[in-house]
Short mmCIF file of C-alpha atoms in Angstrom, two decimals:
data_model
loop_
_atom_site.label_atom_id
_atom_site.label_comp_id
_atom_site.label_asym_id
_atom_site.label_seq_id
_atom_site.Cartn_x
_atom_site.Cartn_y
_atom_site.Cartn_z
CA MET A 16 -0.01 -0.03 0.03
CA GLY A 17 2.99 2.35 0.22
CA ASN A 18 3.63 5.05 2.77
CA THR A 19 0.98 5.75 5.41
CA SER A 20 -0.04 9.03 6.98
CA GLU A 21 -1.94 10.14 10.00
CA GLY A 22 -5.13 9.68 8.01
CA SER A 23 -4.38 5.96 7.71
CA LEU A 24 -4.85 5.52 11.44
CA ARG A 25 -8.62 5.66 10.88
CA MET A 26 -8.72 3.01 8.16
CA ASP A 27 -10.32 0.52 10.49
CA ALA A 28 -13.53 2.55 10.60
CA PRO A 29 -16.60 0.61 9.31
CA THR A 30 -17.18 1.10 5.61
CA THR A 31 -20.61 2.01 4.26
CA TYR A 32 -21.84 2.61 0.75
CA THR A 33 -24.61 5.06 1.40
CA THR A 34 -24.89 8.34 -0.49
CA PRO A 35 -23.07 11.01 1.56
CA ASN A 36 -25.19 13.52 3.32
CA LEU A 37 -23.48 16.96 3.56
CA GLY A 38 -25.11 17.24 7.02
CA SER A 39 -23.38 14.11 8.22
CA THR A 40 -20.84 14.28 11.06
CA GLY A 41 -17.84 12.14 11.78
CA PRO A 42 -16.81 10.34 15.00
CA ASP A 43 -15.36 13.67 16.25
CA GLY A 44 -18.62 15.51 15.68
CA LYS A 45 -17.31 17.59 12.81
CA LYS A 46 -19.30 18.11 9.64
CA LEU A 47 -18.30 15.84 6.79
CA ILE A 48 -17.85 17.72 3.50
CA THR A 49 -14.77 16.58 1.55
CA GLN A 50 -13.93 13.22 0.05
CA MET A 51 -11.17 12.97 2.66
CA ASP A 52 -13.70 13.68 5.50
CA PHE A 53 -15.89 10.84 4.34
CA ALA A 54 -13.02 8.48 3.67
CA ARG A 55 -11.64 9.00 7.16
CA ALA A 56 -15.15 8.38 8.55
CA GLY A 57 -15.13 4.97 6.81
CA ILE A 58 -17.67 6.03 4.13
CA VAL A 59 -17.28 5.10 0.42
CA THR A 60 -18.88 8.01 -1.46
CA PRO A 61 -20.44 7.62 -4.92
CA ALA A 62 -17.37 9.45 -6.28
CA MET A 63 -15.09 6.87 -4.70
CA ALA A 64 -17.19 4.05 -6.02
CA HIS A 65 -17.14 5.61 -9.55
CA VAL A 66 -13.32 5.92 -9.38
CA ALA A 67 -13.05 2.28 -8.23
CA GLU A 68 -15.11 1.11 -11.15
CA ARG A 69 -13.03 3.12 -13.64
CA GLU A 70 -9.77 1.92 -12.17
CA LYS A 71 -10.77 -1.75 -11.70
CA ARG A 72 -10.06 -1.41 -8.01
CA ASP A 73 -11.95 -2.35 -4.93
CA PRO A 74 -13.85 0.62 -3.44
CA GLU A 75 -12.07 0.06 -0.16
CA PHE A 76 -8.73 0.50 -1.88
CA ILE A 77 -9.83 3.93 -3.04
CA ARG A 78 -11.32 4.90 0.29
CA ALA A 79 -8.18 3.98 2.14
CA GLY A 80 -6.03 5.87 -0.35
CA VAL A 81 -8.11 9.00 -0.03
CA ALA A 82 -8.09 8.75 3.76
CA ALA A 83 -4.31 8.55 3.77
CA GLY A 84 -3.83 11.28 1.18
CA ARG A 85 -2.15 8.97 -1.33
CA ILE A 86 -5.11 9.40 -3.63
CA ALA A 87 -7.01 12.62 -4.40
CA ILE A 88 -10.45 12.89 -6.08
CA PRO A 89 -10.67 16.51 -7.20
CA ALA A 90 -14.42 16.99 -7.12
CA ASN A 91 -15.88 20.33 -6.11
CA ILE A 92 -19.30 19.68 -4.59
CA ARG A 93 -20.81 22.21 -7.04
CA HIS A 94 -19.21 20.56 -10.08
CA LEU A 95 -20.45 17.18 -8.90
CA GLU A 96 -23.97 18.63 -9.01
CA GLN A 97 -23.39 19.81 -12.53
CA GLY A 98 -22.16 16.52 -14.09
CA LEU A 99 -18.52 16.05 -13.12
CA GLU A 100 -17.24 12.50 -13.84
CA PRO A 101 -14.93 11.91 -10.83
CA ARG A 102 -11.40 10.77 -11.46
CA GLY A 103 -8.81 9.59 -8.99
CA VAL A 104 -5.21 10.77 -8.98
CA GLY A 105 -2.62 8.89 -7.02
CA GLU A 106 -0.93 5.66 -6.03
CA GLY A 107 -2.11 2.50 -7.76
CA LEU A 108 -4.23 4.37 -10.27
CA SER A 109 -3.86 5.10 -13.96
CA THR A 110 -1.77 8.17 -14.83
CA LYS A 111 -3.99 11.16 -15.54
CA VAL A 112 -3.42 13.77 -18.23
CA ASN A 113 -4.22 17.50 -18.06
CA VAL A 114 -4.76 19.97 -20.92
CA ASN A 115 -3.99 23.67 -20.45
CA LEU A 116 -5.97 26.31 -22.29
CA GLY A 117 -7.32 29.79 -21.69
CA ILE A 118 -7.54 33.34 -22.97
CA SER A 119 -4.41 35.51 -23.02
CA GLY A 120 -3.96 39.20 -23.37
CA ASP A 121 -2.73 38.85 -26.97
CA VAL A 122 -5.06 36.09 -28.12
CA ALA A 123 -8.52 36.40 -26.60
CA ASP A 124 -10.87 34.26 -28.71
CA ALA A 125 -13.29 32.20 -26.67
CA ASP A 126 -14.43 30.22 -29.73
CA VAL A 127 -10.88 28.92 -30.19
CA GLU A 128 -10.67 27.95 -26.56
CA TRP A 129 -13.91 26.07 -26.84
CA GLU A 130 -12.51 24.17 -29.85
CA LYS A 131 -9.64 23.18 -27.55
CA VAL A 132 -12.05 22.06 -24.88
CA HIS A 133 -13.93 19.83 -27.34
CA THR A 134 -10.59 18.35 -28.50
CA ALA A 135 -9.61 17.61 -24.95
CA GLU A 136 -12.92 15.87 -24.28
CA ARG A 137 -12.98 13.91 -27.54
CA PHE A 138 -9.50 12.57 -27.29
CA GLY A 139 -9.47 11.52 -23.66
CA ALA A 140 -8.05 14.19 -21.41
CA ASP A 141 -8.85 13.74 -17.71
CA ALA A 142 -8.59 17.42 -16.71
CA ILE A 143 -8.60 20.93 -18.15
CA MET A 144 -6.77 23.84 -16.55
CA ASP A 145 -8.19 27.21 -17.47
CA LEU A 146 -5.16 29.47 -17.38
CA SER A 147 -6.99 32.56 -18.61
CA ASN A 148 -5.15 35.63 -17.48
CA SER A 149 -6.64 38.60 -19.20
CA GLY A 150 -9.87 40.58 -18.72
CA LYS A 151 -13.05 39.23 -17.15
CA THR A 152 -12.55 35.44 -17.21
CA ARG A 153 -15.33 34.38 -14.83
CA PHE A 154 -18.03 33.72 -17.43
CA PHE A 155 -15.78 31.37 -19.41
CA ARG A 156 -14.75 29.55 -16.24
CA GLN A 157 -18.33 29.17 -15.04
CA GLU A 158 -19.44 27.89 -18.42
CA LEU A 159 -16.56 25.45 -18.52
CA VAL A 160 -17.57 23.97 -15.18
CA GLN A 161 -21.19 23.71 -16.26
CA LYS A 162 -20.47 22.08 -19.62
CA SER A 163 -17.44 19.86 -19.09
CA PRO A 164 -17.43 16.58 -17.17
CA LEU A 165 -13.66 16.71 -16.89
CA MET A 166 -11.84 17.88 -13.72
CA ILE A 167 -11.35 21.66 -13.93
CA GLY A 168 -8.30 23.45 -12.44
CA THR A 169 -7.39 27.10 -12.29
CA VAL A 170 -4.71 29.45 -10.83
CA PRO A 171 -6.42 32.27 -8.93
CA MET A 172 -3.23 34.33 -8.95
CA TYR A 173 -3.43 34.61 -12.79
CA ASP A 174 -6.92 35.94 -12.56
CA ALA A 175 -6.40 38.32 -9.66
CA ILE A 176 -5.26 41.38 -11.55
CA GLY A 177 -8.12 41.34 -14.03
CA TYR A 178 -10.66 40.22 -11.51
CA MET A 179 -9.87 43.00 -8.99
CA GLU A 180 -9.00 45.60 -11.67
CA LYS A 181 -5.81 46.52 -9.81
CA PRO A 182 -2.12 46.46 -10.62
CA LEU A 183 -0.16 43.62 -9.06
CA VAL A 184 1.47 45.62 -6.26
CA LYS A 185 -1.90 47.00 -5.14
CA LEU A 186 -3.47 43.61 -4.52
CA THR A 187 -4.26 42.98 -0.89
CA VAL A 188 -4.59 39.80 1.09
CA ASP A 189 -8.35 40.21 1.07
CA ASP A 190 -8.25 40.59 -2.68
CA LEU A 191 -6.40 37.28 -3.12
CA LEU A 192 -8.71 35.46 -0.74
CA GLU A 193 -11.76 36.87 -2.52
CA VAL A 194 -10.48 35.68 -5.93
CA THR A 195 -9.71 32.25 -4.47
CA ARG A 196 -13.20 32.00 -3.05
CA ALA A 197 -14.73 33.02 -6.37
CA HIS A 198 -12.97 30.19 -8.16
CA ALA A 199 -14.13 27.72 -5.48
CA GLU A 200 -17.72 29.00 -5.62
CA ASP A 201 -17.64 28.58 -9.44
CA GLY A 202 -17.09 24.87 -9.02
CA VAL A 203 -13.39 24.52 -9.79
CA ASP A 204 -12.09 21.09 -8.73
CA PHE A 205 -8.47 21.92 -8.03
CA LEU A 206 -6.68 25.19 -7.47
CA THR A 207 -3.03 25.73 -8.06
CA ILE A 208 -1.86 27.92 -5.12
CA HIS A 209 1.78 28.99 -4.95
CA CYS A 210 2.08 28.72 -1.16
CA GLY A 211 5.64 27.36 -0.95
CA ILE A 212 7.57 30.46 -2.12
CA ASN A 213 7.90 32.09 1.26
CA LYS A 214 10.57 34.46 2.51
CA SER A 215 12.85 31.52 3.47
CA VAL A 216 12.73 30.03 -0.02
CA VAL A 217 13.31 33.47 -1.56
CA LYS A 218 16.38 33.82 0.67
CA THR A 219 17.71 30.53 -0.67
CA PHE A 220 16.94 31.62 -4.23
CA LYS A 221 18.94 34.86 -3.84
CA GLU A 222 21.82 33.17 -2.07
CA THR A 223 22.31 30.28 -4.51
CA GLY A 224 21.28 31.85 -7.84
CA ARG A 225 19.93 30.29 -10.97
CA LEU A 226 20.54 30.36 -14.73
CA MET A 227 16.81 31.07 -15.50
CA ASN A 228 15.64 32.48 -12.17
CA ILE A 229 11.84 31.88 -11.64
CA VAL A 230 9.89 30.61 -14.65
CA SER A 231 6.58 29.96 -12.95
CA ARG A 232 4.10 32.67 -13.93
CA GLY A 233 2.35 32.55 -10.57
CA GLY A 234 5.58 32.26 -8.69
CA SER A 235 7.11 35.24 -10.52
CA LEU A 236 4.04 37.39 -9.74
CA LEU A 237 4.22 36.51 -6.08
CA PHE A 238 7.95 37.05 -5.96
CA GLY A 239 7.43 40.51 -7.48
CA TRP A 240 4.67 41.29 -5.00
CA MET A 241 6.77 40.20 -2.06
CA GLU A 242 9.79 42.19 -3.25
CA VAL A 243 7.81 45.44 -3.73
CA THR A 244 5.66 45.23 -0.57
CA GLY A 245 8.29 43.59 1.66
CA ASN A 246 5.53 41.30 2.96
CA GLU A 247 5.38 37.49 3.28
CA ASN A 248 3.65 35.50 0.50
CA PRO A 249 -0.04 35.97 1.47
CA PHE A 250 -0.91 32.43 0.35
CA PHE A 251 1.69 31.13 2.82
CA GLU A 252 0.93 33.55 5.67
CA PHE A 253 -2.85 33.04 5.39
CA TYR A 254 -2.73 29.40 4.32
CA ASP A 255 -5.33 28.40 6.95
CA GLU A 256 -7.80 30.79 5.37
CA ILE A 257 -7.17 29.15 1.99
CA LEU A 258 -7.74 25.74 3.53
CA LYS A 259 -11.10 26.86 4.92
CA ILE A 260 -12.22 27.91 1.50
CA CYS A 261 -11.03 24.66 -0.04
CA HIS A 262 -12.72 22.59 2.65
CA GLU A 263 -16.02 24.34 2.25
CA PHE A 264 -16.36 23.34 -1.38
CA ASP A 265 -14.10 20.29 -1.39
CA VAL A 266 -11.53 21.84 -3.64
CA THR A 267 -8.25 19.94 -3.91
CA ILE A 268 -5.29 22.22 -3.36
CA SER A 269 -2.55 21.72 -5.95
CA LEU A 270 0.52 23.09 -4.26
CA GLY A 271 2.30 25.00 -7.04
CA ASP A 272 6.04 24.75 -7.64
CA SER A 273 6.98 28.43 -7.98
CA CYS A 274 10.62 27.41 -8.21
CA ARG A 275 10.40 24.63 -10.73
CA PRO A 276 13.41 24.50 -13.03
CA GLY A 277 13.02 26.22 -16.36
CA CYS A 278 16.15 24.65 -17.81
CA LEU A 279 18.33 21.63 -17.17
CA TYR A 280 20.96 23.72 -15.39
CA ASP A 281 18.52 24.51 -12.56
CA ALA A 282 17.08 21.05 -12.11
CA ASN A 283 17.02 19.69 -8.57
CA ASP A 284 18.83 22.67 -7.21
CA ALA A 285 18.76 24.11 -3.71
CA VAL A 286 15.74 26.39 -4.22
CA GLU A 287 13.58 23.71 -5.88
CA THR A 288 14.36 21.38 -3.00
CA ALA A 289 13.82 24.12 -0.38
CA GLU A 290 10.32 24.80 -1.77
CA MET A 291 9.49 21.07 -1.87
CA ILE A 292 10.35 20.88 1.85
CA GLU A 293 7.91 23.68 2.47
CA LEU A 294 5.24 21.92 0.34
CA GLY A 295 5.62 18.79 2.47
CA LYS A 296 4.83 20.78 5.63
CA LEU A 297 1.86 22.44 3.93
CA THR A 298 0.58 19.01 2.83
CA ARG A 299 0.35 17.87 6.44
CA ARG A 300 -1.55 21.02 7.40
CA ALA A 301 -4.03 20.55 4.56
CA TRP A 302 -4.66 16.97 5.49
CA ASP A 303 -5.19 18.00 9.10
CA ALA A 304 -7.91 20.35 7.76
CA GLY A 305 -9.53 17.57 5.66
CA VAL A 306 -8.37 19.07 2.38
CA GLN A 307 -7.04 16.92 -0.43
CA VAL A 308 -3.62 17.73 -1.86
CA MET A 309 -1.58 17.31 -5.02
CA ILE A 310 2.01 18.45 -5.41
CA GLU A 311 3.23 20.10 -8.57
CA GLY A 312 6.62 19.40 -10.01
CA PRO A 313 9.10 20.22 -12.78
CA GLY A 314 9.78 21.55 -15.31
CA HIS A 315 13.06 20.77 -17.14
CA MET A 316 15.21 17.86 -15.88
CA PRO A 317 17.85 15.51 -17.31
CA ILE A 318 16.62 11.94 -17.78
CA ASN A 319 19.02 10.52 -15.23
CA GLU A 320 17.63 12.80 -12.45
CA ILE A 321 13.86 12.21 -12.93
CA GLU A 322 13.39 9.10 -10.86
CA ALA A 323 15.26 10.59 -7.89
CA ASN A 324 13.09 13.67 -8.10
CA VAL A 325 9.92 11.60 -7.94
CA ARG A 326 11.21 9.63 -5.01
CA LEU A 327 12.15 12.78 -3.21
CA GLU A 328 8.62 14.26 -3.66
CA LYS A 329 7.04 11.06 -2.39
CA SER A 330 9.30 11.17 0.63
CA LEU A 331 9.19 14.92 1.52
CA CYS A 332 5.44 15.20 0.72
CA HIS A 333 4.34 11.97 2.46
CA GLY A 334 3.10 10.11 -0.62
CA ALA A 335 0.84 12.90 -1.88
CA PRO A 336 -0.04 12.66 -5.59
CA TYR A 337 2.62 14.20 -7.84
CA TYR A 338 1.53 16.42 -10.74
CA VAL A 339 4.34 17.15 -13.18
CA LEU A 340 4.86 19.29 -16.28
CA GLY A 341 6.83 16.93 -18.52
CA PRO A 342 9.49 17.12 -17.33
CA LEU A 343 11.25 18.28 -20.53
CA VAL A 344 14.45 16.32 -20.93
CA THR A 345 16.32 18.77 -23.14
CA ASP A 346 16.15 22.55 -23.64
CA ILE A 347 16.72 22.55 -27.38
CA GLY A 348 13.61 20.76 -28.62
CA VAL A 349 11.82 24.03 -29.38
CA GLY A 350 8.86 23.42 -31.66
CA TYR A 351 8.80 19.76 -30.69
CA ASP A 352 8.54 20.07 -26.90
CA HIS A 353 5.55 17.77 -26.82
CA ILE A 354 8.11 15.08 -27.61
CA THR A 355 10.74 16.20 -25.03
CA ALA A 356 7.96 16.36 -22.44
CA ALA A 357 6.47 13.01 -23.36
CA ILE A 358 9.88 11.32 -22.87
CA GLY A 359 10.21 12.86 -19.42
CA GLY A 360 6.56 12.20 -18.66
CA ALA A 361 6.87 8.44 -19.40
CA ILE A 362 9.92 8.22 -17.12
CA SER A 363 8.41 10.28 -14.26
CA ALA A 364 5.11 8.45 -14.30
CA SER A 365 6.76 5.01 -14.46
CA ALA A 366 8.77 6.16 -11.39
CA GLY A 367 5.63 7.03 -9.50
CA ALA A 368 4.33 10.45 -10.74
CA ASP A 369 0.51 10.40 -10.87
CA PHE A 370 -0.65 13.25 -13.11
CA LEU A 371 0.98 14.66 -16.29
CA CYS A 372 0.32 18.14 -17.49
CA TYR A 373 0.63 18.09 -21.27
CA VAL A 374 3.11 20.18 -23.27
CA THR A 375 2.38 21.22 -26.83
CA PRO A 376 4.62 21.95 -29.84
CA ALA A 377 3.92 25.63 -29.12
CA GLU A 378 5.62 25.58 -25.71
CA HIS A 379 8.09 28.46 -25.34
CA LEU A 380 6.81 29.97 -28.59
CA CYS A 381 3.18 31.06 -28.59
CA LEU A 382 -0.38 30.28 -27.42
CA PRO A 383 -1.23 26.78 -28.78
CA ASP A 384 -3.99 26.31 -31.31
CA ALA A 385 -6.36 23.37 -31.41
CA LYS A 386 -3.92 21.22 -33.51
CA ASP A 387 -1.21 21.92 -30.95
CA VAL A 388 -3.58 20.83 -28.19
CA LEU A 389 -4.30 17.51 -30.04
CA ASP A 390 -0.60 16.83 -30.60
CA GLY A 391 0.33 17.63 -27.06
CA LEU A 392 -2.54 15.60 -25.66
CA ILE A 393 -1.81 12.49 -27.66
CA ALA A 394 1.95 12.68 -26.94
CA THR A 395 1.20 12.95 -23.20
CA LYS A 396 -1.39 10.11 -23.25
CA ILE A 397 1.18 7.90 -24.93
CA ALA A 398 3.59 8.73 -22.13
CA ALA A 399 0.94 8.05 -19.46
CA HIS A 400 -0.19 4.75 -20.98
CA ALA A 401 3.36 3.58 -21.40
CA ALA A 402 4.04 4.31 -17.74
CA ASP A 403 0.85 2.57 -16.63
CA ILE A 404 2.00 -0.60 -18.39
CA ALA A 405 5.37 -0.33 -16.63
CA LYS A 406 3.67 0.28 -13.25
CA GLY A 407 1.36 -2.67 -13.71
CA VAL A 408 -1.85 -0.65 -13.42
CA PRO A 409 -4.75 -3.12 -13.59
CA GLY A 410 -5.95 -3.63 -17.17
CA ALA A 411 -3.49 -1.13 -18.64
CA ARG A 412 -2.09 -3.46 -21.30
CA ASN A 413 -5.37 -5.04 -22.31
CA VAL A 414 -5.95 -2.62 -25.16
CA ASP A 415 -2.43 -3.17 -26.46
CA ASP A 416 -3.07 -6.91 -26.58
CA ARG A 417 -6.31 -6.33 -28.46
CA MET A 418 -4.48 -4.02 -30.88
CA GLY A 419 -1.85 -6.77 -31.46
CA ASP A 420 -4.53 -9.36 -32.18
CA ALA A 421 -6.32 -6.97 -34.61
CA ARG A 422 -3.04 -6.30 -36.42
CA ARG A 423 -2.36 -10.03 -36.76
CA ARG A 424 -5.77 -10.39 -38.47
CA LEU A 425 -5.23 -7.16 -40.48
CA ALA A 426 -8.57 -5.98 -39.04
CA TRP A 427 -8.12 -2.31 -39.89
CA ASP A 428 -11.57 -1.12 -38.75
CA GLU A 429 -11.02 -2.83 -35.41
CA MET A 430 -7.58 -1.16 -35.09
CA TRP A 431 -9.13 2.32 -35.15
CA GLN A 432 -11.18 1.43 -32.07
CA TYR A 433 -8.03 0.84 -30.08
CA ALA A 434 -5.93 3.77 -31.32
CA LEU A 435 -5.43 6.80 -29.04
CA ASP A 436 -6.17 8.98 -32.12
CA PRO A 437 -8.39 6.97 -34.40
CA VAL A 438 -9.14 10.08 -36.57
CA THR A 439 -5.57 10.73 -37.60
CA SER A 440 -4.55 7.10 -37.90
CA ARG A 441 -7.49 6.21 -40.13
CA ALA A 442 -7.05 9.35 -42.24
CA ARG A 443 -3.38 8.58 -42.88
CA TYR A 444 -4.18 4.98 -43.88
CA GLU A 445 -7.03 5.88 -46.24
CA ALA A 446 -5.03 8.73 -47.82
CA SER A 447 -2.49 6.23 -49.22
CA PRO A 448 -4.45 3.19 -50.42
CA ALA A 449 -2.55 -0.05 -51.07
CA SER A 450 -2.90 -2.01 -54.24
CA THR A 451 -3.01 -5.27 -52.34
CA GLU A 452 -6.15 -5.65 -50.30
CA GLY A 453 -5.76 -5.67 -46.51
CA THR A 454 -2.24 -4.20 -46.51
CA CYS A 455 -0.76 -0.72 -46.36
CA THR A 456 1.62 1.02 -48.72
CA MET A 457 4.59 0.39 -46.47
CA CYS A 458 4.94 -3.22 -47.54
CA GLY A 459 2.03 -3.99 -49.82
CA LYS A 460 2.02 -7.57 -51.00
CA MET A 461 5.27 -8.18 -49.06
CA CYS A 462 3.43 -7.54 -45.77
CA ALA A 463 5.02 -9.87 -43.19
CA VAL A 464 1.76 -10.32 -41.30
CA ARG A 465 -0.08 -11.28 -44.53
CA THR A 466 2.64 -13.68 -45.61
CA VAL A 467 2.68 -15.59 -42.32
CA ASN A 468 -1.14 -15.69 -42.22
CA LYS A 469 -1.07 -17.28 -45.68
CA VAL A 470 1.47 -19.85 -44.48
CA PHE A 471 -0.76 -20.89 -41.57
CA GLU A 472 -3.81 -20.96 -43.88
CA GLY A 473 -2.04 -23.27 -46.24
CA THR A 474 -2.35 -20.69 -49.06
CA THR A 475 0.26 -20.66 -51.83
CA ILE A 476 2.57 -17.62 -51.70
CA ASP A 477 3.36 -16.30 -55.15
CA LEU A 478 4.36 -12.68 -55.02
CA ASP A 479 5.10 -12.46 -58.76
CA ALA A 480 1.59 -13.61 -59.58
CA GLU A 481 0.14 -10.95 -57.31
#
């Protein structure tokens, strides 16, 4: 079962399968609201049962994981009411994939963003992060929650300047708490909050230095705010207030890595590690408050350092689910960073990372379009699936075996059913028709599969006659 936590001490509570009542109270008399609350009270919620069915796991396995913090089910109570299909993120479960989208100051076309949403839903994303950072974004966010069954994540810090109509340095603690509450009230399932970049971590950053400094957008904004005002990071200083908001709506807190490495040179350096230590402390505090947690990770990282980074997160953050961006395994794949990230993603997930944020070919260059979203999503799903096979996730390899059998039989229509992107694969096949029935133009009548099939069928092989 892996590492345990304080939550695991309550795993011997009797398990029930009744529909949770938000007026229920636990053994300690406290009101049960979050999935973690119910799990620790020994109750399997419908969301947990749904995750268990999807993952081919026993419901008790899911409940115990949620109680211990090893599994998170990001499921805002308001989004559940509007059609969220719950998904589990964490130990023993399939690796999840997130798609980023959202309106920017330079490209603000909601229709394009909705095309990206539909692409994400059609091709099997598990989550969408709305990273809109310009103008009034609340209507798009609310509509996204209402219309999409996928987990929805946001970063309140991105939205704060436009939402409050203030310059960065004029934002107050109350402003940031108000924006955070607005996102929770809108039904967002997980919030990236950059709590770990406190004055201590900033001191380490200044003392040790970096090649690329701070590349996290939210982290850079908070660093700038702290430097100008001289105050502590408000998300760190008033963390308990953030936790109250998250608990009220069962929002999973995704502890942002403000100091993730933006290049190989900065990977696994002192400041990244210092922040991860802080995130581990904040994880315990969130669990004590009944709030589910995910930890965000790199970034850019050499292949040979990835496994150690995952192991470090699992140790310092007590087995909490790890949500990584890539990592990108080289800095020079510009224009093809969906590939550099998929390589790192497969390695990190096979080593124990639980959630992959996709990277598109547009990374480092521009806002991605719908085609970039598709390319990034499929590359990341390949990485996640490859890792699930390596991790022995129940049923992960079944579809590969079915694909192998269909290929042996040259059952092309059946192959499209198993492909991660059946649209592109079928279109490529049909655009280059083979002269020999049942084959493709790579080998034609010399198709190895066809030849061996003919041998076993007792059919004469005469390539010249064909």
